[in-house]
Coordinates of C-alpha atoms in Angstrom, one line a residue:
M73 CA -62.1 -47.0 -64.7
S74 CA -62.0 -43.2 -65.0
T75 CA -60.4 -43.0 -61.5
N76 CA -57.5 -45.2 -62.5
V77 CA -56.9 -43.1 -65.5
I78 CA -56.7 -39.8 -63.5
Q79 CA -54.2 -41.3 -61.0
S80 CA -52.1 -42.5 -63.8
E81 CA -52.1 -39.1 -65.4
Q82 CA -50.9 -37.3 -62.1
E83 CA -48.1 -39.8 -61.6
I84 CA -47.0 -39.3 -65.2
Q85 CA -47.1 -35.5 -64.9
G86 CA -45.0 -35.6 -61.6
E87 CA -42.5 -37.8 -63.2
I88 CA -42.3 -35.5 -66.2
Q89 CA -41.9 -32.3 -64.1
S90 CA -38.9 -33.4 -62.1
P91 CA -36.8 -34.4 -65.1
N92 CA -37.9 -31.2 -66.7
L93 CA -36.4 -29.1 -63.9
L94 CA -33.2 -31.1 -64.0
A95 CA -33.1 -30.9 -67.8
S96 CA -33.6 -27.1 -67.7
A97 CA -30.8 -26.7 -65.2
V98 CA -28.6 -28.9 -67.4
Q99 CA -29.5 -26.9 -70.5
S100 CA -28.7 -23.6 -68.6
W101 CA -25.3 -25.1 -67.7
R102 CA -24.7 -26.1 -71.3
R103 CA -25.3 -22.6 -72.5
F104 CA -22.1 -21.4 -70.9
T105 CA -18.9 -21.9 -72.8
Q106 CA -16.1 -24.1 -71.5
G107 CA -14.2 -21.1 -70.2
D108 CA -17.2 -19.7 -68.3
K109 CA -17.8 -23.0 -66.7
Q110 CA -14.2 -23.2 -65.4
V111 CA -14.3 -19.6 -64.1
M112 CA -17.6 -20.3 -62.2
V113 CA -16.2 -23.5 -60.7
L114 CA -13.0 -21.8 -59.6
A115 CA -14.9 -18.9 -58.1
L116 CA -17.1 -21.2 -56.2
L117 CA -14.1 -23.2 -54.9
A118 CA -12.3 -20.0 -53.9
T119 CA -15.3 -18.8 -52.0
V120 CA -15.7 -22.0 -50.1
V121 CA -12.0 -22.2 -49.3
A122 CA -11.9 -18.6 -48.1
S123 CA -14.9 -19.3 -45.8
V124 CA -13.2 -22.4 -44.4
I125 CA -10.0 -20.5 -43.7
V126 CA -11.9 -17.7 -42.0
L127 CA -13.7 -20.2 -39.8
M128 CA -10.5 -21.9 -38.9
L129 CA -8.9 -18.6 -37.9
W130 CA -11.9 -17.7 -35.9
T131 CA -11.9 -21.0 -34.1
A132 CA -8.1 -20.8 -33.6
S133 CA -8.4 -17.5 -31.8
Q134 CA -10.3 -19.1 -29.0
G135 CA -9.0 -21.5 -26.3
Y136 CA -5.3 -20.3 -26.2
R137 CA -3.5 -19.5 -23.0
P138 CA 0.0 -18.0 -22.4
L139 CA 2.7 -20.5 -21.8
Y140 CA 4.5 -18.3 -19.3
G141 CA 3.5 -15.2 -17.4
S142 CA 4.4 -11.7 -18.2
Q143 CA 6.9 -11.4 -15.4
E144 CA 8.7 -14.7 -16.3
N145 CA 11.6 -13.6 -18.5
V146 CA 12.0 -16.6 -20.8
E147 CA 14.0 -16.8 -24.0
T148 CA 11.3 -16.9 -26.7
S149 CA 13.6 -18.4 -29.3
Q150 CA 14.3 -21.5 -27.1
V151 CA 10.6 -21.9 -26.4
I152 CA 9.7 -21.8 -30.1
E153 CA 12.5 -24.3 -31.0
V154 CA 11.2 -26.8 -28.5
L155 CA 7.6 -26.4 -29.5
E156 CA 8.4 -26.8 -33.2
A157 CA 10.5 -29.9 -32.6
E158 CA 7.6 -31.5 -30.6
G159 CA 5.0 -30.6 -33.2
I160 CA 3.0 -28.4 -30.8
Y161 CA 1.0 -25.6 -32.5
Y162 CA 1.6 -22.2 -30.9
R163 CA 0.8 -18.5 -31.5
I164 CA 2.6 -15.3 -30.5
E165 CA 0.6 -12.5 -29.0
S166 CA 1.2 -9.3 -31.1
N167 CA 0.8 -6.9 -28.2
T168 CA 2.7 -8.6 -25.4
G169 CA 4.9 -11.0 -27.3
L170 CA 3.8 -14.0 -25.1
V171 CA 3.8 -17.5 -26.5
L172 CA 0.3 -19.0 -26.5
V173 CA -0.6 -22.7 -26.7
A174 CA -4.0 -24.5 -26.7
D175 CA -5.6 -25.2 -23.3
D176 CA -5.2 -29.0 -23.6
Q177 CA -1.5 -28.6 -24.6
L178 CA -0.5 -26.2 -21.8
G179 CA 0.6 -28.8 -19.2
K180 CA 2.4 -31.0 -21.8
A181 CA 4.3 -28.0 -23.2
R182 CA 5.4 -26.8 -19.8
M183 CA 6.7 -30.3 -18.9
L184 CA 8.6 -30.6 -22.2
L185 CA 10.2 -27.2 -21.7
A186 CA 11.2 -28.0 -18.2
A187 CA 12.7 -31.3 -19.4
R188 CA 14.7 -29.5 -22.1
G189 CA 16.1 -27.1 -19.6
V190 CA 14.2 -24.0 -20.7
K191 CA 13.7 -21.9 -17.6
A192 CA 12.9 -18.3 -16.8
K193 CA 15.9 -16.0 -16.7
V194 CA 16.2 -14.9 -13.1
P195 CA 19.2 -12.8 -11.9
S196 CA 21.7 -14.8 -10.0
G197 CA 21.9 -14.2 -6.3
M198 CA 24.1 -15.4 -3.4
D199 CA 24.3 -18.9 -4.9
E200 CA 27.3 -17.7 -6.9
L201 CA 29.3 -17.7 -3.7
D202 CA 29.1 -21.5 -3.5
S203 CA 31.3 -21.8 -6.6
S204 CA 34.3 -20.0 -5.0
S205 CA 37.5 -22.0 -4.9
L206 CA 40.3 -22.0 -2.4
G207 CA 42.6 -19.9 -4.6
T208 CA 40.1 -17.1 -5.3
S209 CA 41.5 -13.7 -4.6
Q210 CA 39.9 -11.2 -2.2
F211 CA 39.0 -8.9 -5.1
M212 CA 37.1 -11.7 -6.8
E213 CA 35.3 -12.6 -3.6
Q214 CA 34.2 -9.0 -3.1
A215 CA 33.1 -8.7 -6.8
K216 CA 31.0 -11.9 -6.5
Y217 CA 29.5 -10.7 -3.2
R218 CA 28.5 -7.4 -4.8
H219 CA 27.1 -9.2 -7.9
G220 CA 25.1 -11.6 -5.7
L221 CA 23.7 -8.7 -3.7
E222 CA 22.6 -7.0 -6.9
G223 CA 20.9 -10.1 -8.1
E224 CA 19.0 -10.6 -4.8
L225 CA 17.8 -7.0 -4.9
A226 CA 16.7 -7.4 -8.5
R227 CA 14.7 -10.5 -7.6
S228 CA 13.0 -8.6 -4.7
I229 CA 12.1 -5.7 -7.0
M230 CA 10.8 -8.0 -9.8
S231 CA 8.2 -9.4 -7.3
L232 CA 6.5 -6.1 -7.3
K233 CA 3.4 -5.6 -9.5
H234 CA 3.9 -4.1 -13.0
V235 CA 7.7 -4.8 -12.9
R236 CA 8.8 -7.2 -15.6
S237 CA 12.5 -7.1 -15.0
A238 CA 15.0 -5.1 -13.0
R239 CA 18.7 -4.5 -12.9
V240 CA 20.6 -3.1 -9.9
H241 CA 24.1 -1.5 -9.9
L242 CA 25.8 -0.9 -6.6
A243 CA 28.8 1.4 -6.1
I244 CA 30.3 0.5 -2.8
P245 CA 33.5 2.5 -2.1
K246 CA 36.4 0.9 -0.2
R247 CA 36.8 1.9 3.4
S248 CA 39.6 4.3 4.3
L249 CA 41.9 3.8 7.2
F250 CA 42.2 7.5 7.9
I251 CA 39.7 8.7 10.5
R252 CA 39.8 12.4 9.7
Q253 CA 39.0 11.7 6.0
K254 CA 35.3 12.0 5.2
P255 CA 34.1 8.6 4.1
E256 CA 32.4 8.2 0.7
L257 CA 28.8 6.8 0.9
P258 CA 27.7 4.0 -1.3
T259 CA 25.2 4.6 -4.1
A260 CA 22.9 2.5 -6.2
S261 CA 21.3 2.7 -9.6
V262 CA 18.1 0.7 -10.5
M263 CA 16.9 0.1 -14.0
L264 CA 13.2 -1.1 -14.3
Q265 CA 11.4 -2.5 -17.2
L266 CA 7.7 -2.0 -16.6
S267 CA 4.8 -3.9 -18.2
P268 CA 3.3 -2.1 -21.3
G269 CA 0.8 0.6 -20.3
T270 CA 1.6 0.6 -16.6
E271 CA 3.3 3.0 -14.2
L272 CA 4.6 2.8 -10.7
T273 CA 2.9 4.8 -8.0
Q274 CA 4.8 7.2 -5.8
S275 CA 4.5 4.8 -2.9
Q276 CA 5.9 1.9 -4.9
V277 CA 8.9 4.1 -6.0
E278 CA 9.5 5.0 -2.3
A279 CA 9.3 1.3 -1.4
V280 CA 12.0 0.4 -3.9
V281 CA 14.2 3.3 -2.7
N282 CA 14.0 2.3 0.9
L283 CA 14.4 -1.4 0.0
V284 CA 17.7 -0.8 -1.8
A285 CA 19.0 1.8 0.8
G286 CA 18.2 -0.6 3.7
S287 CA 20.1 -3.5 2.1
V288 CA 23.5 -1.8 1.9
T289 CA 25.3 -0.5 5.0
G290 CA 25.7 3.3 5.1
M291 CA 23.5 4.0 2.0
E292 CA 21.1 6.8 2.2
T293 CA 17.8 7.2 0.3
T294 CA 19.3 10.2 -1.6
G295 CA 21.9 7.9 -3.1
V296 CA 19.4 5.6 -4.8
K297 CA 18.5 6.5 -8.4
I298 CA 15.6 4.8 -10.3
V299 CA 15.1 4.9 -14.0
D300 CA 12.5 3.0 -16.2
Q301 CA 12.8 1.8 -19.8
D302 CA 11.6 5.1 -21.2
G303 CA 14.4 7.0 -19.5
R304 CA 12.1 8.7 -16.9
F305 CA 13.8 9.6 -13.6
L306 CA 11.3 8.1 -11.1
S307 CA 13.1 8.9 -7.9
A308 CA 13.6 12.7 -8.6
S309 CA 10.5 13.8 -6.6
I310 CA 11.5 11.6 -3.7
N311 CA 15.0 12.9 -3.1
E312 CA 13.7 16.5 -3.1
N313 CA 11.6 17.5 -0.1
Q314 CA 10.8 13.9 0.8
D315 CA 9.9 14.8 4.4
I316 CA 7.6 17.6 3.3
T317 CA 5.8 15.4 0.7
Q318 CA 5.2 12.6 3.2
A319 CA 3.9 15.0 5.8
R320 CA 1.5 16.6 3.3
D321 CA 0.2 13.2 2.3
K322 CA -0.4 12.2 5.9
Q323 CA -2.2 15.5 6.6
I324 CA -4.5 15.2 3.6
S325 CA -5.3 11.5 4.4
Y326 CA -6.1 12.4 8.0
T327 CA -8.4 15.3 7.0
R328 CA -10.3 13.1 4.5
E329 CA -10.7 10.4 7.0
L330 CA -12.1 12.8 9.6
E331 CA -14.6 14.3 7.2
Q332 CA -15.7 10.8 6.1
N333 CA -16.4 9.7 9.7
L334 CA -18.4 12.9 10.5
M335 CA -20.4 12.5 7.3
H336 CA -21.1 8.9 8.1
N337 CA -22.5 9.8 11.5
A338 CA -24.7 12.5 10.1
S339 CA -26.0 10.3 7.2
S340 CA -26.9 7.4 9.6
M341 CA -29.2 9.8 11.4
L342 CA -30.9 11.2 8.3
E343 CA -31.2 8.0 6.5
A344 CA -33.4 6.5 9.2
I345 CA -35.9 9.3 8.7
L346 CA -35.7 10.5 5.1
G347 CA -34.5 7.3 3.5
P348 CA -31.6 6.8 1.1
N349 CA -30.9 9.3 -1.7
N350 CA -33.1 12.0 -0.1
F351 CA -30.4 14.0 1.5
Q352 CA -26.8 15.2 1.0
V353 CA -24.3 16.0 3.7
K354 CA -21.0 17.7 3.1
I355 CA -18.5 18.6 5.8
A356 CA -15.3 20.6 5.5
A357 CA -12.9 20.3 8.4
K358 CA -10.0 22.7 9.2
V359 CA -7.3 21.0 11.0
N360 CA -4.2 22.6 12.6
F361 CA -1.1 20.5 12.1
N362 CA 1.3 22.8 13.8
Q363 CA 3.4 21.2 16.5
I364 CA 3.6 23.6 19.5
E365 CA 5.5 23.0 22.8
E366 CA 5.3 25.5 25.8
T367 CA 7.1 25.6 29.1
K368 CA 5.8 27.7 32.0
E369 CA 7.4 28.5 35.5
A370 CA 5.3 30.0 38.3
L371 CA 6.3 31.2 41.8
D372 CA 4.1 31.1 44.9
P373 CA 3.6 34.6 46.3
Q374 CA 3.3 33.3 49.9
A375 CA 6.8 32.5 51.2
V376 CA 7.4 30.3 54.2
M377 CA 10.3 31.0 56.6
V378 CA 12.0 27.8 57.4
Q379 CA 15.1 29.0 59.3
E380 CA 16.1 32.2 61.3
R381 CA 19.5 32.9 63.0
T382 CA 20.5 36.0 65.1
S383 CA 24.0 36.8 66.5
S384 CA 25.2 39.8 68.7
D385 CA 28.8 40.8 69.7
D386 CA 29.5 43.4 72.5
K387 CA 33.0 44.4 73.6
N388 CA 34.2 47.0 76.3
A389 CA 38.0 48.0 76.0
A390 CA 40.2 50.9 75.2
L391 CA 40.9 51.5 71.6
A392 CA 44.3 50.9 70.4
Q393 CA 46.2 54.1 69.7
G394 CA 49.7 55.1 68.5
I395 CA 52.0 53.6 66.1
P396 CA 52.5 49.9 66.1
G397 CA 55.9 49.0 67.5
A398 CA 56.5 52.4 69.0
L399 CA 54.9 52.1 72.5
S400 CA 58.0 53.3 74.2
N401 CA 57.7 56.6 72.6
Q402 CA 54.1 57.3 73.6
A403 CA 53.4 59.9 76.3
P404 CA 51.6 58.8 79.3
Q405 CA 47.8 59.3 79.3
A406 CA 46.1 61.8 81.3
A407 CA 44.5 60.8 84.5
G408 CA 41.0 61.8 83.2
D409 CA 41.1 59.5 80.2
K410 CA 41.2 56.4 82.2
K411 CA 37.7 56.9 83.4
D412 CA 36.2 56.7 79.8
N413 CA 34.4 53.3 79.0
N414 CA 35.1 52.2 75.4
R415 CA 32.3 49.8 74.0
N416 CA 32.1 47.9 70.6
L417 CA 28.6 46.4 69.7
R418 CA 27.9 44.1 66.7
Q419 CA 24.5 42.4 65.9
E420 CA 23.6 40.0 63.0
A421 CA 20.2 38.4 62.0
N422 CA 19.8 35.7 59.3
R423 CA 16.3 34.4 58.1
Q424 CA 15.8 31.7 55.4
F425 CA 12.5 31.5 53.4
D426 CA 11.3 28.8 50.9
V427 CA 9.2 30.0 47.9
G428 CA 6.9 27.6 46.0
R429 CA 7.7 27.2 42.2
S430 CA 5.8 25.2 39.5
V431 CA 7.3 24.3 36.1
R432 CA 4.8 23.2 33.4
H433 CA 5.8 21.8 29.9
I434 CA 2.9 21.6 27.5
R435 CA 2.9 19.9 24.1
Y436 CA -0.2 20.7 22.2
Q437 CA -1.9 18.2 19.9
Q438 CA -0.5 18.4 16.4
M439 CA -3.7 17.5 14.5
Q440 CA -6.1 19.8 16.3
L441 CA -9.5 20.5 14.9
E442 CA -10.1 24.2 14.6
N443 CA -13.6 24.4 13.1
L444 CA -16.1 22.6 10.9
S445 CA -18.3 23.8 8.0
V446 CA -21.4 21.7 7.7
S447 CA -24.0 21.8 4.9
V448 CA -27.1 19.6 4.7
L449 CA -29.5 19.4 1.8
V450 CA -32.9 17.7 2.2
N451 CA -35.3 16.6 -0.6
N452 CA -38.6 18.4 0.0
T453 CA -40.5 15.9 -2.1
V454 CA -40.0 13.0 0.2
S455 CA -43.1 10.8 0.3
T456 CA -42.6 9.8 4.0
G457 CA -45.2 12.1 5.6
L458 CA -42.5 14.4 6.9
T459 CA -43.0 18.1 6.2
T460 CA -39.9 20.1 5.4
D461 CA -41.0 23.3 7.1
D462 CA -38.7 25.4 9.3
A463 CA -39.6 23.5 12.4
E464 CA -38.8 20.2 11.0
L465 CA -35.6 21.5 9.4
T466 CA -34.6 22.9 12.8
K467 CA -35.1 19.5 14.4
L468 CA -33.1 17.7 11.7
G469 CA -30.4 20.3 12.1
S470 CA -30.2 19.7 15.9
M471 CA -29.8 16.0 15.4
V472 CA -27.1 16.4 12.9
K473 CA -25.2 18.9 15.1
D474 CA -25.3 16.5 18.0
A475 CA -24.2 13.6 15.8
I476 CA -21.1 15.4 14.5
G477 CA -20.1 17.3 17.8
F478 CA -21.0 20.8 16.6
S479 CA -19.5 23.6 18.7
S480 CA -20.3 27.2 18.3
E481 CA -17.5 28.3 20.6
R482 CA -15.0 26.6 18.2
G483 CA -16.4 28.7 15.4
D484 CA -18.3 25.9 13.5
S485 CA -20.8 26.9 10.8
F486 CA -24.0 25.0 9.9
S487 CA -26.6 25.3 7.3
I488 CA -29.6 23.2 6.3
N489 CA -32.0 23.7 3.3
A490 CA -34.7 21.9 1.5
F491 CA -35.0 21.7 -2.3
A492 CA -36.6 19.4 -4.8
F493 CA -34.1 16.8 -6.1
S494 CA -33.9 16.1 -9.8
V495 CA -34.9 12.7 -10.8
P496 CA -31.9 10.8 -12.1
T497 CA -32.2 9.3 -15.5
I498 CA -31.3 5.6 -15.4
A499 CA -29.8 4.3 -18.6
E500 CA -31.6 1.3 -20.0
F501 CA -29.6 -1.8 -20.3
E502 CA -29.6 -3.1 -23.8
P503 CA -28.8 -6.8 -23.9
L504 CA -26.2 -8.0 -26.4
P505 CA -27.5 -9.6 -29.5
W506 CA -27.5 -13.4 -29.2
W507 CA -24.7 -13.8 -31.7
Q508 CA -22.4 -11.7 -29.5
V509 CA -23.0 -13.8 -26.3
E510 CA -20.0 -16.0 -25.5
D511 CA -22.2 -19.0 -24.8
Y512 CA -23.7 -19.0 -28.3
Q513 CA -20.5 -18.1 -30.1
A514 CA -18.9 -21.5 -29.5
Y515 CA -22.0 -23.3 -30.9
L516 CA -22.2 -20.8 -33.7
R517 CA -18.7 -21.6 -34.8
Y518 CA -19.4 -25.4 -35.0
F519 CA -22.7 -24.7 -36.8
I520 CA -21.1 -22.5 -39.4
G521 CA -18.2 -24.9 -39.8
G522 CA -20.6 -27.8 -40.4
L523 CA -22.8 -25.7 -42.7
L524 CA -19.7 -24.7 -44.8
G525 CA -18.6 -28.3 -45.0
L526 CA -22.1 -29.4 -46.1
G527 CA -22.2 -26.6 -48.7
L528 CA -18.8 -27.8 -50.0
I529 CA -20.1 -31.3 -50.5
L530 CA -23.5 -30.3 -52.0
F531 CA -22.5 -27.4 -54.1
V532 CA -19.0 -28.2 -55.1
L533 CA -18.1 -31.9 -54.9
R534 CA -21.5 -33.2 -55.9
P535 CA -22.0 -31.0 -59.0
L536 CA -18.4 -31.7 -60.0
V537 CA -18.9 -35.4 -59.9
S538 CA -22.2 -35.1 -61.7
H539 CA -20.6 -33.0 -64.4
L540 CA -17.9 -35.6 -64.9
T541 CA -20.4 -38.5 -65.0
F542 CA -22.7 -36.6 -67.4
T543 CA -19.8 -35.9 -69.7
A544 CA -18.8 -39.6 -69.8
K545 CA -22.4 -40.6 -70.6
H546 CA -22.8 -38.0 -73.2
V547 CA -19.7 -39.3 -75.0
D548 CA -21.0 -42.9 -74.8
N549 CA -24.4 -41.8 -76.2
E550 CA -22.9 -40.0 -79.1
T551 CA -21.0 -43.2 -80.1
R552 CA -24.1 -45.3 -79.8
E553 CA -26.5 -42.9 -81.5
P554 CA -26.2 -44.3 -85.1
E555 CA -27.0 -47.8 -84.0
V556 CA -30.0 -46.7 -82.0
I557 CA -31.4 -44.8 -85.1
N558 CA -31.1 -47.9 -87.3
L559 CA -32.7 -50.1 -84.7
A560 CA -35.5 -47.6 -84.3
K561 CA -36.1 -47.5 -88.1
S562 CA -36.2 -51.3 -88.4
A563 CA -38.6 -51.5 -85.5
E564 CA -40.8 -48.9 -87.0
S565 CA -41.0 -50.7 -90.4
T566 CA -41.7 -54.0 -88.6
A567 CA -44.5 -52.4 -86.6
V568 CA -46.1 -50.9 -89.6
T569 CA -46.0 -54.2 -91.5
E570 CA -47.5 -56.1 -88.6
A571 CA -50.1 -53.4 -88.2
N572 CA -51.2 -53.7 -91.8
A573 CA -51.4 -57.4 -91.6
V574 CA -53.4 -57.3 -88.4
T575 CA -55.6 -54.7 -90.0
R576 CA -56.4 -56.9 -92.9
T577 CA -57.0 -59.9 -90.6
A578 CA -59.2 -57.8 -88.4
V579 CA -61.3 -56.6 -91.3
N580 CA -61.8 -60.1 -92.6
Q581 CA -62.7 -61.4 -89.2
K582 CA -64.6 -58.4 -88.1
H583 CA -68.0 -59.9 -88.0
G584 CA -66.9 -63.3 -86.6
D585 CA -64.5 -62.2 -83.9
E586 CA -66.1 -58.8 -83.0
K587 CA -67.5 -60.1 -79.7
D588 CA -64.2 -61.8 -78.6
T589 CA -62.1 -58.7 -79.4
A590 CA -64.4 -56.4 -77.5
E591 CA -64.2 -58.6 -74.4
W592 CA -60.3 -58.6 -74.7
L593 CA -60.1 -54.9 -75.2
G594 CA -62.4 -54.3 -72.2
G595 CA -59.9 -56.1 -70.0
L596 CA -57.1 -53.6 -70.9
N597 CA -58.9 -50.6 -69.4
L598 CA -58.6 -48.7 -72.6
P599 CA -60.5 -45.4 -73.1
E600 CA -63.8 -45.3 -75.0
P601 CA -63.6 -45.1 -78.8
G602 CA -64.7 -41.5 -78.8
S603 CA -62.0 -40.4 -76.3
P604 CA -59.6 -37.6 -77.4
L605 CA -56.4 -38.6 -79.2
T606 CA -54.1 -37.4 -76.3
V607 CA -55.8 -39.8 -73.9
K608 CA -55.5 -42.6 -76.3
M609 CA -51.8 -41.9 -76.8
E610 CA -51.1 -41.8 -73.1
H611 CA -52.8 -45.2 -72.6
L612 CA -51.0 -46.5 -75.6
G613 CA -47.7 -45.5 -74.1
M614 CA -48.6 -47.2 -70.8
L615 CA -49.6 -50.4 -72.7
A616 CA -46.3 -50.3 -74.7
N617 CA -44.4 -50.3 -71.4
Q618 CA -46.4 -53.2 -69.9
E619 CA -47.3 -55.3 -73.0
P620 CA -45.5 -54.2 -76.1
A621 CA -47.0 -57.1 -78.2
R622 CA -50.5 -55.9 -77.7
V623 CA -49.9 -52.4 -79.2
A624 CA -50.4 -53.6 -82.8
E625 CA -53.7 -55.3 -81.9
V626 CA -55.0 -52.1 -80.2
L627 CA -53.9 -50.0 -83.2
A628 CA -55.7 -52.4 -85.5
H629 CA -58.8 -52.3 -83.4
W630 CA -58.8 -48.5 -83.4
I631 CA -58.2 -48.4 -87.2
G632 CA -61.0 -50.9 -87.8
D633 CA -63.4 -48.8 -85.7
K634 CA -62.4 -45.7 -87.8
D635 CA -63.0 -47.5 -91.1
A636 CA -66.3 -48.9 -89.8
D637 CA -67.4 -45.4 -89.0

């Protein structure tokens, strides 16, 4: 019997505590004035709405792709007009001005724009020549040809990286019929619009200059001017000393390549012995880029006679004397003169010799290696069992010299040393927090969205509905309160009257019916007569809920027991 009583008390206390918490919350809410209640409700609604908006903006920033590329020059106003007409949500990138759409709407949007005739603006080329009619003048044909050539060049330039758009202006002079008059050369001006934050390299500018100059007959590279959207003259450094600049770049590139190859050969030898990161090899090469040509002519000192000729002429006769044409006036010669023998002797010798001759034309190598400066640094704390004493360093130096082709006659210098290398400090990699990982951010957005929605239902909608329902019930209870009080008073007077009557009946029949009453009361599991009043009241309340008609009899029994005592 006592066990049943304890269980009933615990159930009653649990049922009483939960309404008390709710009642205390309701009482706290009632303490606020009507204005404070409205302010709190509005503040809570504003907080929830702001959270939902932030979540929507956060979610909307993900999953959007550009509708067109940065190099596709499309009219943005036409694109926006078509997207708004079709009800496709879009965004505009603040930095680049590109139109962004959702991933699942990209294909649909591109097809709709193509169907509506929205295309990228590309400079017109030679296709304009197809629209020429039979009555077109020669001037118009030349103008269309020049405009088409400008468009084709602009298309070619726009295909380069970092170039968003390009415009080309050609100035082609009319040919003169006078031969002695110096012809005017054609020129070109190129306007480039580069992507934000990008610049063209020197090689790209040279490529554009040569592309334009090679497309027009008679145009030289000095006649091509290139300007970007910021007004910078890009082709200024190319027109001035172009040959010198190109030659210098080639020389620097060749020298670096030579040094890298030599360092690779030396490193491959040392790495097999010392291991990686235990040595350093630096090589500086001095290369002579002078172009020298030499012509030599040499004669053979030993001559060879190939031909000899000798001639002799001997004459015996008197010498002619006197005056020509006056022989008749000459005196006769004496008899003794006739005996003299007159003789004329002439000899001639001719010898021809051939002398050997050699002519040599020498063109020296332009990129000739003059000398090398080699420096090798070895880590003396290598844990490979190799000692870094002078003997070992000498052996290592010999291997390196053979690997790079060291030559003392050429004037090469070499040095090898051993020092302790400093231990590099490796920065520890700190992983990103889990809320910054992209894989978790997508799930985190959905979780926060669901949590905010649930909070909106539980803390805004549900209390609001409860408040409205409670207000309606409170008004209904206030209208019914007088009737309930009257019914309670009549029920109380009736219960007192019945209790008095039962008491009198019980006193009169006390002795005769005492045994039957005790048996009936024992079946109700009532507390003992000496139990505390609180226990009796709790059981009386339970009995009133189950059998209200028996309450008067129990009260009469307890009153009778008290009178008997």
